[in-house]
C-alpha cells in the first residue's frame, strides 16, 4: 500500500531512504534545513569500506583520547563539558570499548558495508548516473613497527571474516603506486574497498529523485511535531505544516535534538571531520589511510581529497586551523613530494558526523510512535552504510522482511 512519507534530512541516508521508498511506490518528500549541497555527505573521504570493521568504540580508545585531549592537533578529540547528555554518551562509549564488543560488531559492520557497496553500484548502473566509482582498494600506510603490528592484527580479523586483504611491504605498495614517493615501512592492503566522489553521487541522485517525483524542500527546518494515539500526525517547519503517514528521521547530528521534541532519548554526539581538496597533480591513484595520523587520502574525480580528525565538541561548523594544519602536515610526512597549498588549506571544509556510543547506527522503528523510523548515528561510516540503510528504511515502512538482521541497530538498544 502506498504511503505518504516524509524524510527529515537530505544527506546520504535521507536520499537513499527516499530512493528505495519511491521504488516501493511511496509518495516521498525530503525536508532539509540546508540547501542540500553541504555537510558530511559532501566532505567525507568517499570510501565504501568493509575494511573498517573496528568501531570507533574500540579497546584503548579512551586511554588514547585522554592523552590526545592535551593536543589541539590530535586525530581524536573529545571536549569535556558538564552536559548531561554528553556525560551519558561518554559513559556508554567507555562501556563499549572492549574486545567482546569488537567481536560482536565486526561481522555486523562487514555485512552492512558489503551490501551497501553492491547497492551503490546497482544505483549507478540502473539509473545511469555519471558518478565516479572505482574499485582500487585501500592501503593502510604505516611509519612505525608498532602501528604496523596493530594493523596486522586488524588484517587478520578482516581475513577471518572473509575480506580480501593482505600485508604489503613498501615494495608491494610501490608496485601499485609507482609514481608517488611514499614514506612508509609497509602496511596492509584491502582489495575489498571501493571509493567514489561524494558530490557527484549526491547531486545526480537528487536529480534522479526529482525526475521520478520525489519532492524536496530545502532551507526548511523542522521545529515541532504533532501527535495523536502513538502516531506523529504532522511536522511543523519554518515554512509549512505537513501531514504524512510515515516519518523518517535521518537528520545526522541533529537527530538527538529532534527526538527530544518527541519525548524520546537518543545518545548521539556530533563528530566534526575536516577535508582539504587539492587540484595538484599528486599522481595518487589508490586510496590510503595514513595510519598514525588517521588521515584519509582519496583520489577523486579531478582532485585529491585529504580528510581526517574526529572532534567531539558539540554542534558547530567552526574551522579549527590547527586541525587543518595537522592534516596538511601528515600528508607531507607520508608523501614527501606533496603538500597542500595555503589556498587549499584556507578552503578547507568540515562536516558533522553523528556518533553513537557503540559505533553502530540507529536503524529501526520507535516503540513510542508506530510511524517513526530512525536512521542516524553512522559516525564515519555514513557513506559506507548509506545505501543499505536506505534499503532497510524502505523495507521497514513497506512491512517487508529486512535484508539483514536489524537487531544490532535498534534505536532503543541498551548500552
XYZ file of N, CA, C and O in Angstrom, residues 40-205:
664
model
N 28.360 16.648 5.968
C 29.237 15.479 5.994
C 29.122 14.619 4.740
O 30.095 13.985 4.321
N 27.954 14.593 4.118
C 27.773 13.769 2.918
C 28.536 14.317 1.718
O 28.670 13.627 0.708
N 29.029 15.541 1.824
C 29.761 16.167 0.717
C 31.257 16.296 1.000
O 32.042 16.471 0.071
N 31.664 16.217 2.265
C 33.076 16.445 2.592
C 33.770 15.183 3.116
O 34.884 15.250 3.610
N 33.130 14.033 2.998
C 33.728 12.795 3.502
C 34.774 12.243 2.536
O 34.940 12.745 1.425
N 35.440 11.178 2.943
C 36.520 10.597 2.147
C 36.029 9.765 0.972
O 36.834 9.312 0.149
N 34.722 9.524 0.891
C 34.180 8.808 -0.259
C 34.414 7.312 -0.251
O 34.254 6.638 -1.271
N 34.758 6.761 0.909
C 35.057 5.324 0.983
C 33.796 4.484 1.135
O 32.874 4.850 1.876
N 33.785 3.348 0.454
C 32.818 2.283 0.722
C 33.668 1.122 1.214
O 34.199 0.342 0.440
N 33.808 1.059 2.537
C 34.903 0.301 3.136
C 34.493 -0.806 4.098
O 34.349 -0.583 5.300
N 34.354 -2.038 3.611
C 34.174 -3.168 4.520
C 35.369 -3.354 5.452
O 35.249 -3.981 6.509
N 36.521 -2.799 5.069
C 37.723 -2.945 5.897
C 37.582 -2.258 7.251
O 38.276 -2.602 8.207
N 36.676 -1.283 7.361
C 36.529 -0.519 8.603
C 35.654 -1.277 9.605
O 34.621 -0.783 10.060
N 36.074 -2.493 9.931
C 35.272 -3.370 10.787
C 35.413 -3.054 12.276
O 34.626 -3.541 13.088
N 36.401 -2.249 12.629
C 36.596 -1.900 14.038
C 35.802 -0.627 14.347
O 36.045 0.422 13.750
N 34.844 -0.700 15.269
C 34.060 0.502 15.594
C 34.922 1.542 16.288
O 35.989 1.220 16.831
N 34.453 2.791 16.283
C 35.190 3.855 16.971
C 35.383 3.513 18.441
O 36.427 3.792 19.029
N 34.383 2.893 19.032
C 34.485 2.471 20.440
C 35.232 1.145 20.513
O 34.648 0.074 20.627
N 36.556 1.231 20.424
C 37.420 0.047 20.419
C 38.317 0.062 21.650
O 38.507 1.116 22.279
N 38.885 -1.085 22.030
C 39.776 -1.123 23.188
C 40.921 -0.120 23.054
O 41.532 -0.003 21.993
N 41.180 0.613 24.121
C 42.297 1.557 24.124
C 41.956 2.950 23.652
O 42.760 3.873 23.809
N 40.774 3.145 23.085
C 40.427 4.448 22.532
C 40.277 5.501 23.630
O 40.716 6.646 23.459
N 39.682 5.141 24.752
C 39.502 6.111 25.837
C 40.855 6.567 26.371
O 41.090 7.766 26.596
N 41.780 5.629 26.538
C 43.123 5.968 27.018
C 43.815 6.918 26.048
O 44.419 7.922 26.434
N 43.716 6.597 24.747
C 44.305 7.471 23.734
C 43.619 8.827 23.740
O 44.269 9.870 23.606
N 42.289 8.800 23.898
C 41.530 10.038 23.893
C 41.949 10.974 25.020
O 42.059 12.191 24.835
N 42.182 10.408 26.214
C 42.625 11.229 27.352
C 43.981 11.857 27.066
O 44.237 13.020 27.386
N 44.847 11.081 26.419
C 46.177 11.589 26.055
C 46.055 12.671 24.987
O 46.691 13.729 25.063
N 45.210 12.413 23.981
C 45.073 13.343 22.853
C 44.357 14.632 23.246
O 44.448 15.633 22.538
N 43.620 14.611 24.371
C 42.933 15.832 24.820
C 43.923 16.954 25.110
O 43.565 18.132 25.096
N 45.173 16.604 25.347
C 46.197 17.607 25.642
C 46.789 18.207 24.373
O 47.558 19.160 24.441
N 46.420 17.638 23.216
C 46.969 18.119 21.955
C 45.864 18.687 21.071
O 44.936 17.972 20.705
N 45.968 19.950 20.675
C 44.942 20.564 19.822
C 44.939 20.028 18.391
O 44.008 20.287 17.641
N 45.979 19.272 18.020
C 46.053 18.740 16.654
C 45.866 17.227 16.596
O 46.120 16.610 15.573
N 45.408 16.623 17.698
C 45.277 15.163 17.765
C 44.204 14.638 16.811
O 43.257 15.349 16.483
N 44.318 13.373 16.365
C 43.332 12.798 15.450
C 41.943 12.648 16.056
O 40.944 12.702 15.355
N 41.886 12.432 17.377
C 40.607 12.205 18.055
C 40.549 13.098 19.287
O 41.412 13.019 20.161
N 39.556 13.967 19.342
C 39.477 14.916 20.445
C 38.058 14.969 20.991
O 37.095 15.119 20.232
N 37.936 14.825 22.297
C 36.645 14.957 22.974
C 36.729 16.129 23.932
O 37.562 16.138 24.844
N 35.896 17.123 23.696
C 35.881 18.302 24.564
C 35.044 18.000 25.802
O 33.834 17.785 25.704
N 35.671 17.941 26.979
C 34.902 17.662 28.198
C 33.977 18.829 28.531
O 34.352 19.991 28.389
N 32.769 18.509 28.944
C 31.827 19.567 29.305
C 30.762 19.002 30.240
O 30.408 17.823 30.165
N 30.259 19.851 31.097
C 29.249 19.454 32.078
C 27.864 19.511 31.432
O 27.056 20.401 31.701
N 27.621 18.561 30.574
C 26.339 18.446 29.889
C 25.840 17.023 30.098
O 26.559 16.060 29.805
N 24.633 16.864 30.616
C 24.136 15.543 31.000
C 24.102 14.575 29.821
O 24.507 13.413 29.959
N 23.632 15.031 28.669
C 23.552 14.140 27.505
C 24.942 13.687 27.058
O 25.141 12.527 26.703
N 25.892 14.617 27.091
C 27.259 14.256 26.737
C 27.835 13.249 27.733
O 28.482 12.276 27.351
N 27.592 13.463 29.025
C 28.129 12.565 30.056
C 27.537 11.159 29.927
O 28.244 10.153 30.103
N 26.245 11.067 29.609
C 25.619 9.760 29.396
C 26.234 9.068 28.189
O 26.489 7.859 28.210
N 26.444 9.840 27.127
C 27.069 9.293 25.919
C 28.485 8.803 26.229
O 28.875 7.695 25.822
N 29.257 9.606 26.950
C 30.638 9.250 27.274
C 30.698 7.978 28.121
O 31.572 7.120 27.928
N 29.750 7.847 29.053
C 29.709 6.652 29.901
C 29.425 5.410 29.044
O 30.089 4.376 29.188
N 28.461 5.511 28.147
C 28.108 4.390 27.276
C 29.239 4.077 26.286
O 29.507 2.916 25.975
N 29.912 5.118 25.792
C 31.039 4.934 24.883
C 32.146 4.159 25.575
O 32.693 3.187 25.034
N 32.466 4.545 26.793
C 33.506 3.864 27.560
C 33.148 2.401 27.800
O 34.002 1.511 27.703
N 31.867 2.144 28.077
C 31.414 0.769 28.326
C 31.534 -0.105 27.087
O 31.633 -1.335 27.187
N 31.525 0.513 25.891
C 31.601 -0.243 24.638
C 33.033 -0.523 24.196
O 33.240 -1.311 23.267
N 33.993 0.121 24.843
C 35.391 -0.007 24.403
C 36.038 -1.275 24.949
O 36.882 -1.228 25.853
N 35.633 -2.418 24.408
C 36.212 -3.687 24.842
C 36.254 -4.672 23.681
O 35.568 -4.496 22.668
N 37.049 -5.704 23.827
C 37.280 -6.662 22.734
C 36.038 -7.479 22.392
O 35.815 -7.823 21.229
N 35.201 -7.770 23.382
C 33.976 -8.526 23.099
C 33.037 -7.733 22.202
O 32.372 -8.295 21.328
N 32.998 -6.432 22.427
C 32.164 -5.579 21.584
C 32.661 -5.600 20.136
O 31.865 -5.679 19.201
N 33.971 -5.550 19.954
C 34.539 -5.616 18.602
C 34.182 -6.940 17.938
O 33.800 -6.969 16.762
N 34.275 -8.032 18.681
C 33.956 -9.355 18.132
C 32.505 -9.427 17.669
O 32.196 -10.034 16.642
N 31.612 -8.798 18.446
C 30.188 -8.826 18.101
C 29.877 -7.935 16.893
O 29.061 -8.293 16.042
N 30.515 -6.775 16.855
C 30.122 -5.787 15.846
C 30.844 -5.925 14.516
O 30.300 -5.517 13.483
N 32.037 -6.491 14.503
C 32.807 -6.587 13.249
C 32.029 -7.312 12.141
O 31.961 -6.814 11.004
N 31.406 -8.465 12.404
C 30.627 -9.120 11.339
C 29.420 -8.299 10.901
O 29.030 -8.335 9.727
N 28.840 -7.556 11.834
C 27.682 -6.714 11.516
C 28.100 -5.589 10.568
O 27.425 -5.308 9.567
N 29.233 -4.956 10.884
C 29.753 -3.882 10.031
C 30.118 -4.434 8.659
O 29.831 -3.805 7.627
N 30.747 -5.601 8.627
C 31.090 -6.230 7.337
C 29.855 -6.425 6.471
O 29.850 -6.055 5.287
N 28.800 -6.970 7.056
C 27.607 -7.305 6.271
C 26.919 -6.070 5.702
O 26.529 -6.050 4.535
N 26.760 -5.038 6.511
C 26.052 -3.845 6.017
C 26.893 -3.090 4.990
O 26.362 -2.547 4.012
N 28.222 -3.071 5.166
C 29.058 -2.349 4.205
C 29.179 -3.082 2.875
O 29.204 -2.450 1.817
N 29.236 -4.396 2.909
C 29.283 -5.161 1.655
C 27.979 -5.000 0.890
O 27.972 -4.820 -0.337
N 26.859 -5.060 1.601
C 25.565 -4.845 0.953
C 25.509 -3.436 0.362
O 25.022 -3.237 -0.760
N 26.015 -2.452 1.093
C 25.998 -1.071 0.611
C 26.830 -0.908 -0.657
O 26.441 -0.166 -1.566
N 27.970 -1.552 -0.726
C 28.787 -1.499 -1.941
C 27.983 -1.973 -3.150
O 27.965 -1.325 -4.195
N 27.334 -3.109 -2.985
C 26.566 -3.676 -4.101
C 25.429 -2.755 -4.511
O 25.200 -2.504 -5.705
N 24.736 -2.203 -3.516
C 23.609 -1.315 -3.808
C 24.074 -0.007 -4.441
O 23.422 0.536 -5.338
N 25.197 0.513 -3.983
C 25.758 1.742 -4.540
C 26.022 1.567 -6.036
O 25.639 2.392 -6.862
N 26.667 0.465 -6.358
C 26.972 0.176 -7.762
C 25.694 -0.061 -8.563
O 25.570 0.380 -9.716
N 24.726 -0.753 -7.956
C 23.448 -1.017 -8.633
C 22.723 0.284 -8.984
O 22.164 0.424 -10.073
N 22.729 1.237 -8.043
C 22.051 2.513 -8.283
C 22.706 3.254 -9.445
O 22.031 3.771 -10.342
N 24.027 3.304 -9.438
C 24.742 3.995 -10.511
C 24.425 3.388 -11.868
O 24.144 4.090 -12.845
N 24.422 2.041 -11.912
C 24.183 1.356 -13.189
C 22.725 1.448 -13.625
O 22.424 1.787 -14.769
N 21.808 1.155 -12.712
C 20.394 1.097 -13.097
C 19.822 2.472 -13.426
O 18.956 2.590 -14.298
N 20.318 3.513 -12.748
C 19.803 4.861 -13.001
C 20.704 5.656 -13.947
O 20.465 6.836 -14.184
N 21.761 4.983 -14.421
C 22.697 5.601 -15.386
C 23.270 6.911 -14.863
O 23.319 7.928 -15.569
N 23.708 6.886 -13.604
C 24.331 8.066 -13.012
C 25.783 8.158 -13.476
O 26.510 7.170 -13.463
N 26.188 9.326 -13.876
C 27.568 9.537 -14.317
C 28.409 9.944 -13.105
O 28.959 11.039 -13.036
N 28.483 9.041 -12.128
C 29.168 9.326 -10.869
C 30.428 8.476 -10.754
O 30.399 7.267 -11.009
N 31.497 9.107 -10.358
C 32.796 8.445 -10.192
C 32.718 7.336 -9.146
O 32.245 7.545 -8.032
N 33.173 6.139 -9.530
C 33.150 4.997 -8.623
C 34.244 4.024 -9.047
O 34.254 3.549 -10.181
N 35.198 3.749 -8.163
C 36.347 2.917 -8.512
C 36.562 1.809 -7.482
O 36.279 1.970 -6.303
N 37.109 0.692 -7.974
C 37.428 -0.451 -7.117
C 38.943 -0.630 -7.075
O 39.491 -1.551 -7.663
N 39.606 0.282 -6.370
C 41.066 0.291 -6.328
C 41.629 -0.211 -5.008
O 42.844 -0.275 -4.839
N 40.753 -0.543 -4.064
C 41.230 -0.987 -2.762
C 41.635 0.166 -1.871
O 41.418 1.341 -2.185
N 42.249 -0.165 -0.732
C 42.676 0.832 0.252
C 43.959 0.352 0.925
O 44.062 -0.796 1.358
N 44.954 1.261 0.998
C 46.216 0.941 1.668
C 46.231 1.594 3.048
O 45.924 2.782 3.179
N 46.610 0.835 4.057
C 46.885 1.400 5.377
C 48.391 1.607 5.447
O 49.162 0.644 5.518
N 48.842 2.848 5.369
C 50.268 3.169 5.358
C 50.785 3.364 6.781
O 50.240 4.175 7.534
N 51.834 2.633 7.138
C 52.412 2.716 8.487
C 53.843 3.234 8.432
O 54.598 2.898 7.520
N 54.197 4.014 9.436
C 55.563 4.524 9.523
C 56.335 3.944 10.695
O 57.551 4.125 10.792
N 55.648 3.240 11.586
C 56.314 2.645 12.748
C 55.961 1.168 12.849
O 54.891 0.734 12.419
N 56.855 0.414 13.456
C 56.630 -1.016 13.615
C 55.437 -1.283 14.526
O 54.651 -2.211 14.294
N 55.282 -0.450 15.556
C 54.158 -0.623 16.479
C 52.822 -0.497 15.744
O 51.920 -1.321 15.943
N 52.695 0.518 14.900
C 51.449 0.697 14.166
C 51.241 -0.429 13.171
O 50.112 -0.910 12.986
N 52.307 -0.860 12.529
C 52.195 -1.961 11.572
C 51.682 -3.220 12.258
O 50.822 -3.932 11.727
N 52.170 -3.482 13.453
C 51.716 -4.661 14.200
C 50.233 -4.539 14.552
O 49.486 -5.524 14.494
N 49.776 -3.340 14.920
C 48.357 -3.125 15.216
C 47.501 -3.352 13.973
O 46.434 -3.972 14.042
N 47.972 -2.854 12.836
C 47.217 -3.021 11.592
C 47.186 -4.476 11.147
O 46.187 -4.926 10.565
N 48.234 -5.218 11.408
C 48.255 -6.637 11.036
C 47.238 -7.421 11.869
O 46.593 -8.353 11.378
N 47.063 -7.036 13.136
C 46.037 -7.678 13.973
C 44.646 -7.455 13.370
O 43.829 -8.387 13.307
N 44.389 -6.226 12.934
C 43.095 -5.921 12.309
C 42.961 -6.683 10.997
O 41.887 -7.204 10.666
N 44.063 -6.761 10.260
C 44.080 -7.503 8.999
C 43.659 -8.956 9.199
O 42.850 -9.510 8.441
N 44.204 -9.586 10.233
C 43.883 -10.995 10.490
C 42.411 -11.173 10.831
O 41.789 -12.164 10.433
N 41.850 -10.226 11.568
C 40.417 -10.281 11.862
C 39.621 -10.141 10.567
O 38.659 -10.876 10.338
N 40.027 -9.205 9.717
C 39.341 -8.999 8.438
C 39.406 -10.254 7.577
O 38.407 -10.659 6.952
N 40.553 -10.885 7.534
C 40.716 -12.112 6.748
C 39.834 -13.230 7.301
O 39.247 -14.005 6.542
N 39.721 -13.306 8.633
C 38.878 -14.342 9.248
C 37.405 -14.133 8.924
O 36.611 -15.077 8.973
N 37.058 -12.899 8.570
C 35.681 -12.577 8.194
C 35.465 -12.660 6.688
O 34.420 -12.275 6.180
N 36.474 -13.141 5.980
C 36.333 -13.363 4.544
C 36.622 -12.171 3.665
O 36.347 -12.204 2.455
N 37.190 -11.104 4.222
C 37.509 -9.927 3.426
C 38.845 -10.123 2.703
O 39.786 -10.685 3.269
N 38.903 -9.639 1.468
C 40.108 -9.817 0.654
C 41.128 -8.751 1.044
O 40.986 -7.569 0.723
N 42.172 -9.190 1.749
C 43.165 -8.249 2.258
C 44.464 -8.990 2.553
O 44.461 -10.198 2.807
N 45.587 -8.250 2.540
C 46.880 -8.868 2.824
C 47.883 -7.831 3.291
O 47.706 -6.632 3.088
N 48.943 -8.316 3.934
C 50.026 -7.439 4.356
C 50.841 -7.031 3.135
O 51.076 -7.837 2.236
N 51.286 -5.769 3.119
C 52.075 -5.258 1.999
C 53.393 -4.674 2.513
O 53.397 -3.895 3.471
N 54.483 -5.058 1.865
C 55.768 -4.422 2.142
C 55.799 -3.086 1.407
O 54.943 -2.807 0.569
N 56.809 -2.269 1.679
C 56.903 -0.994 0.978
C 57.093 -1.236 -0.519
O 56.598 -0.464 -1.353
N 57.756 -2.311 -0.884
C 57.913 -2.624 -2.312
C 56.574 -2.981 -2.946
O 56.288 -2.601 -4.087
N 55.745 -3.699 -2.202
C 54.401 -4.025 -2.705
C 53.595 -2.737 -2.913
O 52.898 -2.587 -3.915
N 53.721 -1.832 -1.954
C 52.993 -0.560 -2.042
C 53.472 0.238 -3.244
O 52.679 0.791 -4.009
N 54.774 0.263 -3.442
C 55.335 0.999 -4.577
C 54.930 0.385 -5.910
O 54.850 1.090 -6.921
N 54.626 -0.912 -5.897
C 54.221 -1.563 -7.147
C 52.836 -1.112 -7.603
O 52.534 -1.146 -8.799
N 51.974 -0.710 -6.653
C 50.641 -0.235 -7.059
C 50.548 1.292 -7.063
O 49.573 1.858 -7.528
N 51.575 1.946 -6.512
C 51.679 3.406 -6.581
C 53.089 3.780 -7.061
O 53.874 4.406 -6.339
N 53.451 3.393 -8.296
C 54.833 3.569 -8.769
C 55.253 5.013 -9.015
O 56.451 5.300 -9.078
N 54.281 5.924 -9.127
C 54.615 7.308 -9.493
C 54.566 8.284 -8.327
O 54.603 9.494 -8.531
N 54.473 7.736 -7.105
C 54.367 8.591 -5.920
C 55.427 8.190 -4.898
O 55.548 7.008 -4.559
N 56.190 9.145 -4.413
C 57.160 8.867 -3.355
C 56.419 8.734 -2.036
O 55.676 9.643 -1.642
N 56.598 7.586 -1.363
C 55.859 7.315 -0.130
C 56.832 7.016 1.003
O 57.740 6.194 0.865
N 56.638 7.668 2.133
C 57.465 7.457 3.321
C 56.717 6.499 4.256
O 55.857 6.914 5.029
N 57.028 5.222 4.138
C 56.331 4.195 4.918
C 57.212 2.957 5.024
O 58.045 2.700 4.153
N 57.027 2.191 6.094
C 57.776 0.925 6.217
C 56.952 -0.247 5.689
O 57.434 -1.377 5.612
N 55.706 0.012 5.324
C 54.815 -1.037 4.846
C 53.416 -0.798 5.361
O 53.103 0.275 5.901
N 52.556 -1.781 5.187
C 51.187 -1.608 5.649
C 50.326 -2.790 5.292
O 50.810 -3.911 5.146
N 49.048 -2.535 5.164
C 48.096 -3.575 4.761
C 47.272 -3.049 3.603
O 47.056 -1.837 3.485
N 46.831 -3.957 2.772
C 46.081 -3.561 1.574
C 44.764 -4.314 1.539
O 44.723 -5.551 1.587
N 43.670 -3.559 1.460
C 42.319 -4.127 1.425
C 41.763 -3.989 0.008
O 41.275 -2.928 -0.380
N 41.850 -5.065 -0.732
C 41.334 -5.046 -2.094
C 39.812 -4.931 -2.104
O 39.201 -4.529 -3.094
N 39.187 -5.269 -0.991
C 37.727 -5.282 -0.880
C 37.109 -3.889 -0.866
O 35.890 -3.741 -1.020
N 37.916 -2.850 -0.687
C 37.368 -1.497 -0.539
C 37.207 -0.784 -1.881
O 37.991 -1.008 -2.809
N 36.213 0.108 -1.944
C 35.955 0.908 -3.138
C 35.943 2.386 -2.740
O 35.903 2.718 -1.548
N 35.965 3.288 -3.732
C 35.862 4.713 -3.406
C 35.117 5.478 -4.489
O 34.898 4.960 -5.593
N 34.713 6.698 -4.156
C 33.854 7.492 -5.034
C 34.131 8.976 -4.825
O 34.936 9.361 -3.977
N 33.456 9.802 -5.598
C 33.496 11.253 -5.410
C 32.115 11.672 -4.907
O 31.150 11.709 -5.681
N 31.975 11.964 -3.605
C 30.655 12.143 -2.980
C 29.713 13.134 -3.651
O 28.535 12.823 -3.862
N 30.196 14.339 -3.998
C 29.257 15.344 -4.509
C 28.653 14.923 -5.850
O 27.526 15.297 -6.165
N 29.375 14.110 -6.632
C 28.817 13.647 -7.902
C 27.622 12.733 -7.668
O 26.562 12.894 -8.283
N 27.791 11.774 -6.762
C 26.701 10.843 -6.472
C 25.513 11.575 -5.863
O 24.360 11.369 -6.263
N 25.778 12.461 -4.901
C 24.695 13.185 -4.238
C 23.921 14.053 -5.228
O 22.684 14.032 -5.261
N 24.625 14.806 -6.045
C 23.979 15.716 -6.992
C 23.131 14.954 -8.007
O 21.982 15.322 -8.291
N 23.687 13.880 -8.539
C 22.966 13.139 -9.576
C 21.822 12.306 -9.002
O 20.793 12.123 -9.660
N 21.990 11.816 -7.780
C 20.893 11.081 -7.157
C 19.721 12.030 -6.879
O 18.553 11.673 -7.087
